PDB file of C-alpha atoms in Angstrom:
ATOM      1  CA  MET A  19     -87.236 142.115  -5.229  1.00 89.00           C
ATOM      2  CA  GLY A  20     -89.650 140.068  -3.181  1.00 93.00           C
ATOM      3  CA  VAL A  21     -91.242 136.663  -3.354  1.00 96.00           C
ATOM      4  CA  VAL A  22     -94.992 136.072  -3.182  1.00 97.00           C
ATOM      5  CA  VAL A  23     -96.867 132.805  -3.357  1.00 97.00           C
ATOM      6  CA  VAL A  24    -100.174 132.528  -5.190  1.00 97.00           C
ATOM      7  CA  ARG A  25    -102.291 129.561  -4.092  1.00 97.00           C
ATOM      8  CA  PHE A  26    -105.025 127.887  -6.090  1.00 96.00           C
ATOM      9  CA  PHE A  27    -108.123 126.089  -4.848  1.00 95.00           C
ATOM     10  CA  GLY A  28    -111.026 124.190  -6.366  1.00 93.00           C
ATOM     11  CA  HIS A  29    -111.081 124.063 -10.130  1.00 91.00           C
ATOM     12  CA  PHE A  30    -108.612 126.973 -10.329  1.00 93.00           C
ATOM     13  CA  LYS A  31    -106.005 124.429  -9.268  1.00 93.00           C
ATOM     14  CA  GLU A  32    -106.744 122.383 -12.345  1.00 91.00           C
ATOM     15  CA  VAL A  33    -106.834 125.419 -14.624  1.00 91.00           C
ATOM     16  CA  ALA A  34    -103.466 126.525 -13.258  1.00 93.00           C
ATOM     17  CA  GLY A  35    -102.130 122.985 -13.397  1.00 93.00           C
ATOM     18  CA  ARG A  36    -100.597 123.367  -9.948  1.00 95.00           C
ATOM     19  CA  GLN A  37    -101.423 124.107  -6.327  1.00 96.00           C
ATOM     20  CA  GLU A  38     -99.363 127.265  -6.102  1.00 97.00           C
ATOM     21  CA  VAL A  39     -96.875 129.393  -7.942  1.00 97.00           C
ATOM     22  CA  THR A  40     -94.029 131.516  -6.619  1.00 97.00           C
ATOM     23  CA  LEU A  41     -93.587 134.900  -8.267  1.00 96.00           C
ATOM     24  CA  HIS A  42     -90.560 137.169  -7.968  1.00 96.00           C
ATOM     25  CA  VAL A  43     -91.896 140.706  -7.875  1.00 94.00           C
ATOM     26  CA  PRO A  44     -90.760 144.198  -6.877  1.00 94.00           C
ATOM     27  CA  ASP A  45     -91.258 144.877  -3.162  1.00 94.00           C
ATOM     28  CA  PRO A  46     -93.747 146.464  -2.744  1.00 94.00           C
ATOM     29  CA  SER A  47     -96.024 145.633  -5.661  1.00 95.00           C
ATOM     30  CA  SER A  48     -99.695 146.198  -6.310  1.00 95.00           C
ATOM     31  CA  LEU A  49    -102.166 143.340  -6.389  1.00 95.00           C
ATOM     32  CA  ASN A  50    -103.048 144.338  -9.942  1.00 94.00           C
ATOM     33  CA  HIS A  51     -99.399 143.955 -10.910  1.00 94.00           C
ATOM     34  CA  ILE A  52     -99.310 140.516  -9.323  1.00 95.00           C
ATOM     35  CA  ARG A  53    -102.437 139.590 -11.259  1.00 94.00           C
ATOM     36  CA  GLU A  54    -100.793 140.682 -14.512  1.00 94.00           C
ATOM     37  CA  MET A  55     -97.660 138.714 -13.697  1.00 94.00           C
ATOM     38  CA  LEU A  56     -99.744 135.678 -12.841  1.00 95.00           C
ATOM     39  CA  GLU A  57    -101.515 135.847 -16.177  1.00 94.00           C
ATOM     40  CA  GLU A  58     -98.174 136.140 -17.954  1.00 94.00           C
ATOM     41  CA  THR A  59     -96.798 133.151 -16.056  1.00 94.00           C
ATOM     42  CA  ILE A  60     -99.975 131.048 -16.366  1.00 94.00           C
ATOM     43  CA  PRO A  61    -101.985 132.355 -19.361  1.00 93.00           C
ATOM     44  CA  SER A  62    -104.924 130.049 -18.571  1.00 92.00           C
ATOM     45  CA  MET A  63    -105.597 132.111 -15.427  1.00 91.00           C
ATOM     46  CA  LYS A  64    -106.741 135.033 -17.560  1.00 90.00           C
ATOM     47  CA  ALA A  65    -109.879 133.218 -18.695  1.00 86.00           C
ATOM     48  CA  ILE A  66    -111.081 132.513 -15.175  1.00 84.00           C
ATOM     49  CA  GLN A  67    -110.629 135.945 -13.599  1.00 85.00           C
ATOM     50  CA  LYS A  68    -114.357 136.606 -14.013  1.00 85.00           C
ATOM     51  CA  GLN A  69    -115.064 133.585 -11.811  1.00 87.00           C
ATOM     52  CA  VAL A  70    -113.050 134.949  -8.911  1.00 90.00           C
ATOM     53  CA  VAL A  71    -115.414 135.698  -6.001  1.00 88.00           C
ATOM     54  CA  GLY A  72    -112.768 137.046  -3.688  1.00 90.00           C
ATOM     55  CA  VAL A  73    -109.067 137.644  -3.263  1.00 93.00           C
ATOM     56  CA  ALA A  74    -107.301 136.737  -0.041  1.00 95.00           C
ATOM     57  CA  VAL A  75    -103.978 138.159   1.060  1.00 96.00           C
ATOM     58  CA  ASN A  76    -102.498 136.269   3.992  1.00 96.00           C
ATOM     59  CA  CYS A  77    -105.915 134.665   4.600  1.00 94.00           C
ATOM     60  CA  ASN A  78    -107.738 138.018   4.784  1.00 92.00           C
ATOM     61  CA  VAL A  79    -110.203 138.778   2.014  1.00 91.00           C
ATOM     62  CA  ILE A  80    -109.457 142.158   0.495  1.00 91.00           C
ATOM     63  CA  GLN A  81    -111.344 144.308  -1.948  1.00 86.00           C
ATOM     64  CA  GLY A  82    -109.885 146.326  -4.774  1.00 88.00           C
ATOM     65  CA  ASP A  83    -106.168 146.881  -5.183  1.00 91.00           C
ATOM     66  CA  VAL A  84    -103.758 146.630  -2.251  1.00 94.00           C
ATOM     67  CA  VAL A  85    -100.022 146.792  -1.690  1.00 95.00           C
ATOM     68  CA  ILE A  86     -98.321 143.408  -1.715  1.00 96.00           C
ATOM     69  CA  HIS A  87     -95.104 142.827   0.174  1.00 96.00           C
ATOM     70  CA  ASP A  88     -92.339 140.255   0.155  1.00 96.00           C
ATOM     71  CA  GLY A  89     -93.566 137.024   1.736  1.00 97.00           C
ATOM     72  CA  ASP A  90     -97.271 137.658   1.206  1.00 97.00           C
ATOM     73  CA  GLU A  91     -99.563 134.788   0.249  1.00 97.00           C
ATOM     74  CA  ILE A  92    -102.315 135.488  -2.267  1.00 97.00           C
ATOM     75  CA  ALA A  93    -105.298 133.369  -3.266  1.00 96.00           C
ATOM     76  CA  PHE A  94    -107.807 134.105  -6.004  1.00 93.00           C
ATOM     77  CA  LEU A  95    -110.874 132.279  -4.714  1.00 93.00           C
ATOM     78  CA  PRO A  96    -113.362 130.414  -6.906  1.00 92.00           C
ATOM     79  CA  PRO A  97    -117.004 130.307  -5.752  1.00 90.00           C
ATOM     80  CA  PHE A  98    -117.372 128.253  -2.586  1.00 89.00           C
ATOM     81  CA  SER A  99    -119.169 124.940  -2.772  1.00 82.00           C
ATOM     82  CA  GLY A 100    -122.273 126.265  -1.080  1.00 72.00           C
ATOM     83  CA  GLY A 101    -122.341 129.760  -2.501  1.00 53.00           C
ATOM     84  CA  ASP A 102    -124.045 130.856  -5.679  1.00 47.00           C
ATOM     85  CA  GLY A 103    -121.076 132.843  -6.894  1.00 43.00           C
ATOM     86  CA  THR A 104    -122.844 136.169  -6.594  1.00 36.00           C
ATOM     87  CA  VAL A 105    -122.251 137.035  -2.970  1.00 32.00           C
ATOM     88  CA  VAL A 106    -118.746 138.399  -3.220  1.00 35.00           C
ATOM     89  CA  SER A 107    -119.291 141.215  -0.763  1.00 35.00           C
ATOM     90  CA  GLU A 108    -121.078 138.974   1.708  1.00 42.00           C
ATOM     91  CA  GLN A 109    -118.289 136.441   1.545  1.00 43.00           C
ATOM     92  CA  ALA A 110    -115.714 139.169   1.826  1.00 45.00           C
ATOM     93  CA  SER A 111    -117.467 140.743   4.768  1.00 44.00           C
ATOM     94  CA  ALA A 112    -117.902 137.473   6.584  1.00 46.00           C
ATOM     95  CA  LEU A 113    -114.262 136.642   6.123  1.00 48.00           C
ATOM     96  CA  GLY A 114    -113.017 139.925   7.491  1.00 47.00           C
ATOM     97  CA  ALA A 115    -112.464 141.989   4.376  1.00 46.00           C
ATOM     98  CA  ARG A 116    -110.244 144.991   4.754  1.00 44.00           C
ATOM     99  CA  PRO A 117    -110.717 148.267   2.911  1.00 38.00           C
ATOM    100  CA  LEU A 118    -108.437 149.384   0.125  1.00 35.00           C
ATOM    101  CA  ARG A 119    -104.807 149.916   1.135  1.00 39.00           C
ATOM    102  CA  SER A 120    -105.393 149.550   4.831  1.00 34.00           C
ATOM    103  CA  ARG A 121    -103.336 146.431   5.328  1.00 38.00           C
TER     104      ARG A 121
ATOM    105  CA  MET B   2    -121.347 126.341  33.524  1.00 52.00           C
ATOM    106  CA  ALA B   3    -118.450 124.494  31.872  1.00 53.00           C
ATOM    107  CA  LYS B   4    -115.674 126.447  30.221  1.00 58.00           C
ATOM    108  CA  ILE B   5    -116.179 126.526  26.458  1.00 65.00           C
ATOM    109  CA  ASP B   6    -113.288 125.419  24.266  1.00 74.00           C
ATOM    110  CA  ILE B   7    -113.918 126.941  20.846  1.00 72.00           C
ATOM    111  CA  LYS B   8    -111.769 124.269  19.186  1.00 73.00           C
ATOM    112  CA  GLN B   9    -114.280 121.749  20.462  1.00 80.00           C
ATOM    113  CA  ARG B  10    -117.182 123.730  19.038  1.00 90.00           C
ATOM    114  CA  VAL B  11    -115.824 124.621  15.602  1.00 96.00           C
ATOM    115  CA  ARG B  12    -113.762 122.111  13.675  1.00 96.00           C
ATOM    116  CA  ILE B  13    -112.687 121.182  10.167  1.00 97.00           C
ATOM    117  CA  GLN B  14    -111.476 117.609  10.133  1.00 97.00           C
ATOM    118  CA  LYS B  15    -110.988 114.540   7.965  1.00 98.00           C
ATOM    119  CA  GLU B  16    -112.340 112.122  10.537  1.00 97.00           C
ATOM    120  CA  PRO B  17    -116.015 111.230  10.923  1.00 98.00           C
ATOM    121  CA  PHE B  18    -117.824 112.844  13.853  1.00 98.00           C
ATOM    122  CA  SER B  19    -120.184 111.369  16.413  1.00 98.00           C
ATOM    123  CA  ILE B  20    -123.483 113.242  16.558  1.00 98.00           C
ATOM    124  CA  GLU B  21    -124.334 111.794  19.968  1.00 98.00           C
ATOM    125  CA  GLU B  22    -120.985 112.734  21.451  1.00 97.00           C
ATOM    126  CA  GLU B  23    -121.263 116.279  20.128  1.00 97.00           C
ATOM    127  CA  ILE B  24    -124.772 116.633  21.549  1.00 97.00           C
ATOM    128  CA  GLU B  25    -123.556 115.428  24.939  1.00 97.00           C
ATOM    129  CA  LYS B  26    -120.669 117.906  24.806  1.00 96.00           C
ATOM    130  CA  ILE B  27    -122.932 120.848  24.072  1.00 96.00           C
ATOM    131  CA  LYS B  28    -125.403 119.753  26.748  1.00 96.00           C
ATOM    132  CA  SER B  29    -122.583 119.850  29.286  1.00 95.00           C
ATOM    133  CA  VAL B  30    -122.165 123.586  28.647  1.00 94.00           C
ATOM    134  CA  SER B  31    -125.256 124.598  30.614  1.00 96.00           C
ATOM    135  CA  THR B  32    -128.136 123.063  32.519  1.00 97.00           C
ATOM    136  CA  ARG B  33    -130.310 125.853  31.083  1.00 97.00           C
ATOM    137  CA  ILE B  34    -130.332 124.121  27.712  1.00 98.00           C
ATOM    138  CA  GLY B  35    -133.839 122.924  26.940  1.00 98.00           C
ATOM    139  CA  GLY B  36    -133.856 122.686  23.160  1.00 98.00           C
ATOM    140  CA  ILE B  37    -131.196 121.226  20.882  1.00 98.00           C
ATOM    141  CA  VAL B  38    -131.501 121.222  17.088  1.00 98.00           C
ATOM    142  CA  SER B  39    -129.014 119.456  14.852  1.00 98.00           C
ATOM    143  CA  PHE B  40    -128.490 119.498  11.103  1.00 98.00           C
ATOM    144  CA  VAL B  41    -126.471 116.802   9.364  1.00 98.00           C
ATOM    145  CA  GLY B  42    -125.423 117.087   5.741  1.00 96.00           C
ATOM    146  CA  ALA B  43    -124.664 113.708   4.157  1.00 96.00           C
ATOM    147  CA  ALA B  44    -123.138 112.574   0.886  1.00 95.00           C
ATOM    148  CA  ARG B  45    -125.833 111.512  -1.572  1.00 94.00           C
ATOM    149  CA  ASP B  46    -125.374 109.398  -4.670  1.00 94.00           C
ATOM    150  CA  PHE B  47    -127.185 111.663  -7.129  1.00 90.00           C
ATOM    151  CA  SER B  48    -126.753 115.334  -7.915  1.00 85.00           C
ATOM    152  CA  LYS B  49    -128.080 117.494 -10.739  1.00 80.00           C
ATOM    153  CA  GLY B  50    -129.041 114.559 -12.893  1.00 85.00           C
ATOM    154  CA  ARG B  51    -125.763 112.737 -12.399  1.00 88.00           C
ATOM    155  CA  GLU B  52    -124.814 109.674 -10.447  1.00 94.00           C
ATOM    156  CA  VAL B  53    -122.225 110.495  -7.807  1.00 94.00           C
ATOM    157  CA  CYS B  54    -119.716 107.884  -6.656  1.00 94.00           C
ATOM    158  CA  GLN B  55    -117.668 109.915  -4.200  1.00 95.00           C
ATOM    159  CA  ILE B  56    -117.347 113.476  -2.912  1.00 95.00           C
ATOM    160  CA  GLU B  57    -114.196 115.323  -1.993  1.00 96.00           C
ATOM    161  CA  PHE B  58    -113.943 118.560  -0.026  1.00 96.00           C
ATOM    162  CA  GLU B  59    -110.962 120.836   0.198  1.00 96.00           C
ATOM    163  CA  HIS B  60    -110.586 123.990   2.269  1.00 97.00           C
ATOM    164  CA  TYR B  61    -108.283 126.954   2.608  1.00 96.00           C
ATOM    165  CA  PRO B  62    -106.591 126.173   5.942  1.00 96.00           C
ATOM    166  CA  ILE B  63    -106.622 128.945   8.563  1.00 95.00           C
ATOM    167  CA  MET B  64    -109.003 131.038   6.490  1.00 95.00           C
ATOM    168  CA  ALA B  65    -111.746 128.420   6.582  1.00 96.00           C
ATOM    169  CA  GLU B  66    -111.321 127.846  10.313  1.00 95.00           C
ATOM    170  CA  ARG B  67    -111.541 131.583  10.940  1.00 94.00           C
ATOM    171  CA  ALA B  68    -114.659 131.866   8.784  1.00 94.00           C
ATOM    172  CA  LEU B  69    -116.278 128.993  10.632  1.00 96.00           C
ATOM    173  CA  GLU B  70    -115.500 130.561  14.006  1.00 96.00           C
ATOM    174  CA  LYS B  71    -117.043 133.772  12.714  1.00 95.00           C
ATOM    175  CA  VAL B  72    -120.267 131.944  11.799  1.00 97.00           C
ATOM    176  CA  ARG B  73    -120.473 130.670  15.371  1.00 97.00           C
ATOM    177  CA  GLU B  74    -119.690 134.076  16.876  1.00 97.00           C
ATOM    178  CA  GLU B  75    -122.302 135.791  14.699  1.00 97.00           C
ATOM    179  CA  ALA B  76    -124.907 133.165  15.585  1.00 98.00           C
ATOM    180  CA  LEU B  77    -124.251 133.669  19.291  1.00 98.00           C
ATOM    181  CA  ARG B  78    -124.702 137.419  18.818  1.00 98.00           C
ATOM    182  CA  GLN B  79    -127.807 137.254  16.647  1.00 98.00           C
ATOM    183  CA  PHE B  80    -129.828 134.562  18.367  1.00 98.00           C
ATOM    184  CA  PRO B  81    -130.770 134.038  22.035  1.00 98.00           C
ATOM    185  CA  ILE B  82    -129.018 130.693  22.139  1.00 98.00           C
ATOM    186  CA  ILE B  83    -126.550 129.143  24.550  1.00 98.00           C
ATOM    187  CA  ASP B  84    -124.029 127.517  22.227  1.00 97.00           C
ATOM    188  CA  VAL B  85    -123.388 126.223  18.718  1.00 98.00           C
ATOM    189  CA  THR B  86    -121.214 123.410  17.409  1.00 98.00           C
ATOM    190  CA  ILE B  87    -120.153 123.382  13.754  1.00 98.00           C
ATOM    191  CA  ILE B  88    -118.046 120.581  12.264  1.00 98.00           C
ATOM    192  CA  HIS B  89    -117.200 120.182   8.578  1.00 97.00           C
ATOM    193  CA  ARG B  90    -115.303 117.269   7.151  1.00 98.00           C
ATOM    194  CA  ILE B  91    -112.748 117.520   4.348  1.00 98.00           C
ATOM    195  CA  GLY B  92    -111.064 114.962   2.125  1.00 98.00           C
ATOM    196  CA  MET B  93    -112.676 112.040   0.354  1.00 97.00           C
ATOM    197  CA  ILE B  94    -116.144 111.150   1.606  1.00 97.00           C
ATOM    198  CA  GLU B  95    -118.029 108.051   0.623  1.00 97.00           C
ATOM    199  CA  ILE B  96    -121.719 108.050  -0.291  1.00 97.00           C
ATOM    200  CA  GLY B  97    -123.871 107.896   2.829  1.00 97.00           C
ATOM    201  CA  GLU B  98    -121.220 109.346   5.118  1.00 98.00           C
ATOM    202  CA  ASN B  99    -121.844 112.510   7.082  1.00 98.00           C
ATOM    203  CA  ILE B 100    -120.211 115.712   5.852  1.00 97.00           C
ATOM    204  CA  VAL B 101    -121.275 118.558   8.081  1.00 97.00           C
ATOM    205  CA  LEU B 102    -122.858 118.918  11.509  1.00 98.00           C
ATOM    206  CA  VAL B 103    -124.477 121.958  13.077  1.00 98.00           C
ATOM    207  CA  ILE B 104    -125.888 121.780  16.596  1.00 98.00           C
ATOM    208  CA  ALA B 105    -127.639 124.746  18.144  1.00 98.00           C
ATOM    209  CA  ALA B 106    -128.556 124.685  21.825  1.00 98.00           C
ATOM    210  CA  ALA B 107    -130.939 127.128  23.474  1.00 98.00           C
ATOM    211  CA  GLN B 108    -133.389 127.370  26.337  1.00 98.00           C
ATOM    212  CA  HIS B 109    -136.249 126.874  23.895  1.00 97.00           C
ATOM    213  CA  ARG B 110    -136.637 125.075  20.576  1.00 98.00           C
ATOM    214  CA  LYS B 111    -137.582 127.990  18.347  1.00 98.00           C
ATOM    215  CA  GLU B 112    -134.303 129.846  18.807  1.00 98.00           C
ATOM    216  CA  ALA B 113    -132.381 126.619  18.333  1.00 98.00           C
ATOM    217  CA  PHE B 114    -134.207 125.872  15.050  1.00 98.00           C
ATOM    218  CA  ASN B 115    -133.619 129.392  13.748  1.00 98.00           C
ATOM    219  CA  ALA B 116    -129.943 129.478  14.699  1.00 98.00           C
ATOM    220  CA  CYS B 117    -129.254 126.038  13.270  1.00 98.00           C
ATOM    221  CA  GLU B 118    -130.741 126.934   9.894  1.00 98.00           C
ATOM    222  CA  TRP B 119    -128.942 130.275   9.823  1.00 98.00           C
ATOM    223  CA  CYS B 120    -125.584 128.642  10.606  1.00 98.00           C
ATOM    224  CA  ILE B 121    -125.717 126.077   7.813  1.00 96.00           C
ATOM    225  CA  ASP B 122    -126.856 128.692   5.296  1.00 95.00           C
ATOM    226  CA  ARG B 123    -124.116 131.071   6.397  1.00 95.00           C
ATOM    227  CA  LEU B 124    -121.471 128.353   6.355  1.00 95.00           C
ATOM    228  CA  LYS B 125    -122.292 127.469   2.773  1.00 92.00           C
ATOM    229  CA  LYS B 126    -121.986 131.078   1.660  1.00 89.00           C
ATOM    230  CA  THR B 127    -118.961 132.233   3.594  1.00 91.00           C
ATOM    231  CA  VAL B 128    -116.576 129.404   4.421  1.00 94.00           C
ATOM    232  CA  PRO B 129    -113.902 128.729   1.776  1.00 94.00           C
ATOM    233  CA  ILE B 130    -114.606 125.073   1.170  1.00 95.00           C
ATOM    234  CA  TRP B 131    -114.789 123.562  -2.283  1.00 95.00           C
ATOM    235  CA  LYS B 132    -116.502 120.350  -3.335  1.00 93.00           C
ATOM    236  CA  SER B 133    -115.803 117.994  -6.204  1.00 93.00           C
ATOM    237  CA  GLU B 134    -117.954 115.030  -7.137  1.00 92.00           C
ATOM    238  CA  THR B 135    -116.647 111.899  -8.781  1.00 93.00           C
ATOM    239  CA  THR B 136    -119.176 110.721 -11.353  1.00 92.00           C
ATOM    240  CA  PRO B 137    -119.022 107.940 -13.981  1.00 91.00           C
ATOM    241  CA  GLU B 138    -118.083 110.703 -16.449  1.00 88.00           C
ATOM    242  CA  GLY B 139    -115.255 112.029 -14.312  1.00 88.00           C
ATOM    243  CA  LYS B 140    -114.598 114.597 -11.612  1.00 89.00           C
ATOM    244  CA  ILE B 141    -116.806 117.699 -11.459  1.00 88.00           C
ATOM    245  CA  TRP B 142    -116.284 120.776  -9.301  1.00 88.00           C
ATOM    246  CA  VAL B 143    -119.514 121.913  -7.687  1.00 85.00           C
ATOM    247  CA  GLU B 144    -119.719 125.629  -7.131  1.00 75.00           C
ATOM    248  CA  ALA B 145    -123.361 126.595  -7.242  1.00 56.00           C
ATOM    249  CA  HIS B 146    -125.395 124.929  -4.567  1.00 46.00           C
ATOM    250  CA  PRO B 147    -127.725 127.412  -2.885  1.00 41.00           C
TER     251      PRO B 147
END
């Protein structure tokens, strides 16, 4: 088993009712599995998944599914204050997005 | 030409910044600088039909700093400029206070104007910073502000 921390920012923090949550997951796990576990742990997170403009693993924006390891930090990012919420790829690119499974 | 300390050029901080000091710092980089353009974003008391009493910014530490450094690096690559300073404040900000500062320095004004505008637009789209406004009706997260 491994431990991953999911951090919340902006209004996601209020939806989640906390700043972060620690999940005990198999090591390795997939990001999709983590997402499912998160929604089981905090059901309110399910409703806001459509608002996620990017996912960061250890401060690197990733796209698609990736392998998550023990100790990783994950953040599902709400639209930034200056963005219009529709520039996911631009945000991801600017933040150093990594292709699928290349971490 | 003075050695450039990137931490001096790109910062996320709670404290207010001095526009004059930052302009002097960037001028000290090169005597070739002939045009300096600055943009200052300030906290206003009205937004989208609502009175605003206070604004609070939060960021994703490390990630936001990296994204801000990338804005500067891209600007230096894309425009024939000499240097750029970008400072964004976080935490609670009172109405009238300054929030963000971009200074672009170049040999000539046109490049400095172009780079300055590009940097603030890029910052708003790509740096993980979130803003909430305190209004008489309560706290509102602001996420769409092109």
